[in-house]
Amino acid sequence: TQKLVPIVTGFGSTEIFLHSHKKIQTIADLKGMKIRTAGAWADILKRVGASPTVLPPADIYTALERRVIDGTEFVTPSTNIKLGFHKIAKYIIVPGIHSPAHMNEAVFNETTWKSMPKMIQEQIRAAGLYAGFRTAMQIGIDDINAMEAMSKGKNEWVALTPEAQEKIKELGRQWSEEQAKAQSAKGNDWMARVSESYWSFYDRWKKFGTYRHN
């Protein structure tokens, strides 16, 4: 392990799938598109024939405006609206199936963490829980406000087809399981543990979470 102690400090909601110059509804529509993204999603986009481009946040607006890229994902509506992507790209594609939620954390060196009094450790954990709750609630409200504001503009809102959403889920699972096997072969079982934990919960939620109104 990396000898680190993570403390959850925030939870975020679903991202916008794309601010795009092109209307996207199906997996086939993504083929050949230059899309700003990063991380695992960049690898997955390659599998459907898209051309992912990694750009720092400060460069996204200009690249989208000048059509260096065809579309961009970034984060949730409340942040995207501040950056003005909706002003220069006609289409807003939803839902953000590639990133239905996200989490923030504070990371401590394990040695430093263990040197702290137990009371301080518990206070930090409690502060993390409180910050996580406040963040989740605030982002939820801010995102609704942003969606309402953008809906009054001239953008065209486009929903991915159910088939496209299922395919993206399938590709995400495939990618994580492949990465888990590759890391395990190198003697690192952390990716396998994370993947197994995530998908095990996902399968249980899909089967038994139907009582909830989503």
C-alpha positions as YAML, in Angstrom:
chain: A
units: angstrom
residues:
- id: 1
  name: THR
  ca: [0.00, 0.00, 0.00]
- id: 2
  name: GLN
  ca: [0.97, 3.67, -0.16]
- id: 3
  name: LYS
  ca: [0.72, 4.03, 3.63]
- id: 4
  name: LEU
  ca: [-1.96, 6.69, 3.40]
- id: 5
  name: VAL
  ca: [-5.12, 7.30, 5.41]
- id: 6
  name: PRO
  ca: [-8.03, 8.77, 3.37]
- id: 7
  name: ILE
  ca: [-10.83, 10.74, 5.00]
- id: 8
  name: VAL
  ca: [-13.97, 11.36, 2.94]
- id: 9
  name: THR
  ca: [-14.77, 15.09, 2.88]
- id: 10
  name: GLY
  ca: [-17.37, 15.53, 0.16]
- id: 11
  name: PHE
  ca: [-19.82, 13.90, -2.22]
- id: 12
  name: GLY
  ca: [-20.79, 15.27, -5.61]
- id: 13
  name: SER
  ca: [-23.66, 14.57, -7.95]
- id: 14
  name: THR
  ca: [-23.93, 13.49, -11.58]
- id: 15
  name: GLU
  ca: [-21.95, 15.32, -14.23]
- id: 16
  name: ILE
  ca: [-23.29, 16.57, -17.55]
- id: 17
  name: PHE
  ca: [-22.38, 14.00, -20.19]
- id: 18
  name: LEU
  ca: [-21.27, 16.53, -22.79]
- id: 19
  name: HIS
  ca: [-21.45, 20.13, -23.87]
- id: 20
  name: SER
  ca: [-21.23, 19.47, -27.59]
- id: 21
  name: HIS
  ca: [-21.27, 21.01, -31.05]
- id: 22
  name: LYS
  ca: [-22.74, 17.74, -32.27]
- id: 23
  name: LYS
  ca: [-25.98, 16.02, -31.29]
- id: 24
  name: ILE
  ca: [-25.18, 12.79, -29.45]
- id: 25
  name: GLN
  ca: [-27.74, 10.12, -28.64]
- id: 26
  name: THR
  ca: [-26.15, 6.78, -29.49]
- id: 27
  name: ILE
  ca: [-22.78, 5.11, -29.13]
- id: 28
  name: ALA
  ca: [-22.32, 5.37, -32.89]
- id: 29
  name: ASP
  ca: [-22.68, 9.16, -32.65]
- id: 30
  name: LEU
  ca: [-19.48, 9.31, -30.58]
- id: 31
  name: LYS
  ca: [-17.33, 7.85, -33.33]
- id: 32
  name: GLY
  ca: [-14.70, 10.28, -34.57]
- id: 33
  name: MET
  ca: [-15.56, 12.96, -32.03]
- id: 34
  name: LYS
  ca: [-12.77, 14.90, -30.34]
- id: 35
  name: ILE
  ca: [-13.82, 14.97, -26.71]
- id: 36
  name: ARG
  ca: [-12.08, 16.62, -23.79]
- id: 37
  name: THR
  ca: [-11.94, 14.25, -20.86]
- id: 38
  name: ALA
  ca: [-9.47, 12.43, -18.61]
- id: 39
  name: GLY
  ca: [-8.77, 9.22, -16.73]
- id: 40
  name: ALA
  ca: [-10.65, 5.97, -17.24]
- id: 41
  name: TRP
  ca: [-13.32, 7.61, -19.37]
- id: 42
  name: ALA
  ca: [-10.65, 8.58, -21.91]
- id: 43
  name: ASP
  ca: [-9.69, 4.92, -22.30]
- id: 44
  name: ILE
  ca: [-13.32, 3.85, -22.65]
- id: 45
  name: LEU
  ca: [-14.08, 6.50, -25.27]
- id: 46
  name: LYS
  ca: [-11.33, 5.07, -27.47]
- id: 47
  name: ARG
  ca: [-13.21, 1.76, -27.49]
- id: 48
  name: VAL
  ca: [-16.21, 3.39, -29.17]
- id: 49
  name: GLY
  ca: [-14.12, 5.18, -31.78]
- id: 50
  name: ALA
  ca: [-13.97, 8.62, -30.19]
- id: 51
  name: SER
  ca: [-10.78, 10.65, -29.91]
- id: 52
  name: PRO
  ca: [-10.30, 11.72, -26.27]
- id: 53
  name: THR
  ca: [-8.22, 14.82, -25.62]
- id: 54
  name: VAL
  ca: [-6.80, 15.68, -22.21]
- id: 55
  name: LEU
  ca: [-6.83, 19.41, -21.50]
- id: 56
  name: PRO
  ca: [-6.32, 21.41, -18.30]
- id: 57
  name: PRO
  ca: [-9.45, 23.25, -17.11]
- id: 58
  name: ALA
  ca: [-8.14, 26.67, -18.16]
- id: 59
  name: ASP
  ca: [-7.88, 25.57, -21.81]
- id: 60
  name: ILE
  ca: [-11.28, 23.92, -22.24]
- id: 61
  name: TYR
  ca: [-13.40, 26.99, -23.04]
- id: 62
  name: THR
  ca: [-11.08, 28.26, -25.76]
- id: 63
  name: ALA
  ca: [-10.68, 24.80, -27.30]
- id: 64
  name: LEU
  ca: [-14.45, 24.33, -27.40]
- id: 65
  name: GLU
  ca: [-15.05, 27.84, -28.73]
- id: 66
  name: ARG
  ca: [-12.51, 27.41, -31.54]
- id: 67
  name: ARG
  ca: [-13.78, 23.87, -32.23]
- id: 68
  name: VAL
  ca: [-10.42, 22.31, -31.52]
- id: 69
  name: ILE
  ca: [-12.63, 19.82, -29.69]
- id: 70
  name: ASP
  ca: [-16.17, 18.78, -30.58]
- id: 71
  name: GLY
  ca: [-17.36, 18.47, -27.02]
- id: 72
  name: THR
  ca: [-16.34, 18.42, -23.40]
- id: 73
  name: GLU
  ca: [-17.34, 16.89, -20.13]
- id: 74
  name: PHE
  ca: [-16.08, 18.51, -16.97]
- id: 75
  name: VAL
  ca: [-18.08, 18.31, -13.78]
- id: 76
  name: THR
  ca: [-21.59, 19.01, -12.51]
- id: 77
  name: PRO
  ca: [-24.03, 21.65, -13.85]
- id: 78
  name: SER
  ca: [-23.31, 24.19, -11.10]
- id: 79
  name: THR
  ca: [-19.64, 24.37, -12.04]
- id: 80
  name: ASN
  ca: [-20.09, 24.03, -15.80]
- id: 81
  name: ILE
  ca: [-22.50, 26.96, -15.95]
- id: 82
  name: LYS
  ca: [-19.90, 29.23, -14.35]
- id: 83
  name: LEU
  ca: [-17.41, 28.26, -17.05]
- id: 84
  name: GLY
  ca: [-19.87, 29.13, -19.80]
- id: 85
  name: PHE
  ca: [-19.69, 25.97, -21.92]
- id: 86
  name: HIS
  ca: [-23.42, 26.23, -22.65]
- id: 87
  name: LYS
  ca: [-22.85, 29.61, -24.30]
- id: 88
  name: ILE
  ca: [-20.63, 28.22, -27.06]
- id: 89
  name: ALA
  ca: [-21.87, 24.64, -27.59]
- id: 90
  name: LYS
  ca: [-25.46, 24.18, -28.76]
- id: 91
  name: TYR
  ca: [-26.13, 20.72, -27.35]
- id: 92
  name: ILE
  ca: [-26.22, 19.65, -23.72]
- id: 93
  name: ILE
  ca: [-26.14, 15.86, -23.49]
- id: 94
  name: VAL
  ca: [-27.49, 14.04, -20.43]
- id: 95
  name: PRO
  ca: [-27.37, 11.99, -18.25]
- id: 96
  name: GLY
  ca: [-23.75, 11.87, -17.11]
- id: 97
  name: ILE
  ca: [-23.68, 8.11, -17.08]
- id: 98
  name: HIS
  ca: [-19.88, 8.18, -17.26]
- id: 99
  name: SER
  ca: [-19.74, 9.85, -13.83]
- id: 100
  name: PRO
  ca: [-22.96, 9.41, -11.84]
- id: 101
  name: ALA
  ca: [-21.30, 10.57, -8.61]
- id: 102
  name: HIS
  ca: [-17.92, 11.53, -7.24]
- id: 103
  name: MET
  ca: [-16.15, 11.87, -3.92]
- id: 104
  name: ASN
  ca: [-13.56, 14.19, -2.41]
- id: 105
  name: GLU
  ca: [-11.09, 13.23, 0.27]
- id: 106
  name: ALA
  ca: [-8.33, 14.51, 2.51]
- id: 107
  name: VAL
  ca: [-5.32, 12.20, 2.57]
- id: 108
  name: PHE
  ca: [-2.93, 11.86, 5.50]
- id: 109
  name: ASN
  ca: [0.44, 10.21, 5.69]
- id: 110
  name: GLU
  ca: [-0.04, 7.06, 7.76]
- id: 111
  name: THR
  ca: [2.83, 7.88, 10.12]
- id: 112
  name: THR
  ca: [1.50, 11.38, 10.71]
- id: 113
  name: TRP
  ca: [-2.00, 10.04, 11.25]
- id: 114
  name: LYS
  ca: [-0.89, 7.49, 13.83]
- id: 115
  name: SER
  ca: [1.03, 10.17, 15.71]
- id: 116
  name: MET
  ca: [-2.17, 12.14, 16.32]
- id: 117
  name: PRO
  ca: [-4.15, 11.70, 19.54]
- id: 118
  name: LYS
  ca: [-7.22, 9.49, 19.10]
- id: 119
  name: MET
  ca: [-9.48, 12.43, 19.94]
- id: 120
  name: ILE
  ca: [-8.02, 14.47, 17.08]
- id: 121
  name: GLN
  ca: [-8.46, 11.55, 14.69]
- id: 122
  name: GLU
  ca: [-12.12, 11.23, 15.66]
- id: 123
  name: GLN
  ca: [-12.65, 14.97, 15.30]
- id: 124
  name: ILE
  ca: [-11.16, 14.89, 11.81]
- id: 125
  name: ARG
  ca: [-13.37, 11.94, 10.84]
- id: 126
  name: ALA
  ca: [-16.44, 13.74, 12.22]
- id: 127
  name: ALA
  ca: [-15.52, 16.91, 10.33]
- id: 128
  name: GLY
  ca: [-15.18, 14.84, 7.16]
- id: 129
  name: LEU
  ca: [-18.64, 13.34, 7.61]
- id: 130
  name: TYR
  ca: [-20.16, 16.76, 8.25]
- id: 131
  name: ALA
  ca: [-18.40, 18.29, 5.25]
- id: 132
  name: GLY
  ca: [-19.52, 15.35, 3.11]
- id: 133
  name: PHE
  ca: [-23.15, 15.82, 4.07]
- id: 134
  name: ARG
  ca: [-23.05, 19.59, 3.57]
- id: 135
  name: THR
  ca: [-21.31, 19.22, 0.22]
- id: 136
  name: ALA
  ca: [-23.83, 16.68, -1.07]
- id: 137
  name: MET
  ca: [-26.77, 18.84, -0.06]
- id: 138
  name: GLN
  ca: [-25.31, 22.09, -1.37]
- id: 139
  name: ILE
  ca: [-24.18, 20.70, -4.72]
- id: 140
  name: GLY
  ca: [-27.62, 19.18, -5.20]
- id: 141
  name: ILE
  ca: [-29.30, 22.56, -4.77]
- id: 142
  name: ASP
  ca: [-26.69, 24.40, -6.84]
- id: 143
  name: ASP
  ca: [-27.05, 21.88, -9.68]
- id: 144
  name: ILE
  ca: [-30.83, 22.25, -9.78]
- id: 145
  name: ASN
  ca: [-30.45, 26.03, -9.94]
- id: 146
  name: ALA
  ca: [-27.90, 25.70, -12.75]
- id: 147
  name: MET
  ca: [-30.10, 23.31, -14.73]
- id: 148
  name: GLU
  ca: [-33.02, 25.72, -14.39]
- id: 149
  name: ALA
  ca: [-30.92, 28.65, -15.57]
- id: 150
  name: MET
  ca: [-29.49, 26.78, -18.57]
- id: 151
  name: SER
  ca: [-32.94, 25.50, -19.55]
- id: 152
  name: LYS
  ca: [-33.99, 29.11, -20.18]
- id: 153
  name: GLY
  ca: [-31.27, 29.51, -22.82]
- id: 154
  name: LYS
  ca: [-31.10, 28.49, -26.47]
- id: 155
  name: ASN
  ca: [-29.45, 25.13, -25.97]
- id: 156
  name: GLU
  ca: [-30.93, 21.90, -27.24]
- id: 157
  name: TRP
  ca: [-31.11, 19.24, -24.55]
- id: 158
  name: VAL
  ca: [-30.45, 15.70, -25.72]
- id: 159
  name: ALA
  ca: [-30.85, 12.44, -23.81]
- id: 160
  name: LEU
  ca: [-28.68, 9.42, -24.48]
- id: 161
  name: THR
  ca: [-30.72, 6.40, -25.53]
- id: 162
  name: PRO
  ca: [-31.24, 3.69, -22.90]
- id: 163
  name: GLU
  ca: [-29.14, 1.39, -25.08]
- id: 164
  name: ALA
  ca: [-26.25, 3.86, -25.08]
- id: 165
  name: GLN
  ca: [-26.43, 4.21, -21.31]
- id: 166
  name: GLU
  ca: [-26.34, 0.45, -20.81]
- id: 167
  name: LYS
  ca: [-23.41, 0.09, -23.20]
- id: 168
  name: ILE
  ca: [-21.41, 2.70, -21.30]
- id: 169
  name: LYS
  ca: [-22.09, 0.85, -18.03]
- id: 170
  name: GLU
  ca: [-20.98, -2.38, -19.67]
- id: 171
  name: LEU
  ca: [-17.77, -0.83, -21.01]
- id: 172
  name: GLY
  ca: [-17.01, 0.73, -17.62]
- id: 173
  name: ARG
  ca: [-17.33, -2.61, -15.89]
- id: 174
  name: GLN
  ca: [-15.24, -4.31, -18.52]
- id: 175
  name: TRP
  ca: [-12.51, -1.68, -18.18]
- id: 176
  name: SER
  ca: [-12.34, -1.90, -14.38]
- id: 177
  name: GLU
  ca: [-12.20, -5.70, -14.41]
- id: 178
  name: GLU
  ca: [-9.43, -5.66, -17.02]
- id: 179
  name: GLN
  ca: [-7.44, -3.17, -14.97]
- id: 180
  name: ALA
  ca: [-7.95, -5.28, -11.86]
- id: 181
  name: LYS
  ca: [-6.55, -8.37, -13.59]
- id: 182
  name: ALA
  ca: [-3.59, -6.44, -14.96]
- id: 183
  name: GLN
  ca: [-2.71, -4.99, -11.56]
- id: 184
  name: SER
  ca: [-3.18, -8.33, -9.81]
- id: 185
  name: ALA
  ca: [-0.73, -9.88, -12.26]
- id: 186
  name: LYS
  ca: [1.81, -7.34, -11.03]
- id: 187
  name: GLY
  ca: [1.18, -8.29, -7.41]
- id: 188
  name: ASN
  ca: [-1.11, -5.35, -6.62]
- id: 189
  name: ASP
  ca: [-4.58, -6.52, -5.56]
- id: 190
  name: TRP
  ca: [-6.03, -3.11, -4.67]
- id: 191
  name: MET
  ca: [-7.75, -2.53, -8.00]
- id: 192
  name: ALA
  ca: [-9.34, -5.98, -7.78]
- id: 193
  name: ARG
  ca: [-10.56, -5.28, -4.26]
- id: 194
  name: VAL
  ca: [-12.04, -1.94, -5.26]
- id: 195
  name: SER
  ca: [-13.63, -3.34, -8.42]
- id: 196
  name: GLU
  ca: [-15.14, -6.30, -6.60]
- id: 197
  name: SER
  ca: [-16.50, -4.08, -3.82]
- id: 198
  name: TYR
  ca: [-17.98, -1.57, -6.25]
- id: 199
  name: TRP
  ca: [-19.65, -4.01, -8.63]
- id: 200
  name: SER
  ca: [-20.86, -6.28, -5.86]
- id: 201
  name: PHE
  ca: [-22.69, -3.34, -4.32]
- id: 202
  name: TYR
  ca: [-23.89, -2.18, -7.74]
- id: 203
  name: ASP
  ca: [-25.44, -5.58, -8.47]
- id: 204
  name: ARG
  ca: [-27.13, -5.70, -5.07]
- id: 205
  name: TRP
  ca: [-28.47, -2.17, -5.47]
- id: 206
  name: LYS
  ca: [-29.79, -2.91, -8.95]
- id: 207
  name: LYS
  ca: [-31.58, -6.02, -7.68]
- id: 208
  name: PHE
  ca: [-32.86, -4.88, -4.30]
- id: 209
  name: GLY
  ca: [-32.94, -1.08, -4.58]
- id: 210
  name: THR
  ca: [-36.10, -1.06, -6.67]
- id: 211
  name: TYR
  ca: [-38.21, -0.03, -3.66]
- id: 212
  name: ARG
  ca: [-36.72, 3.46, -3.88]
- id: 213
  name: HIS
  ca: [-38.02, 6.20, -6.12]
- id: 214
  name: ASN
  ca: [-35.14, 7.36, -8.32]
...
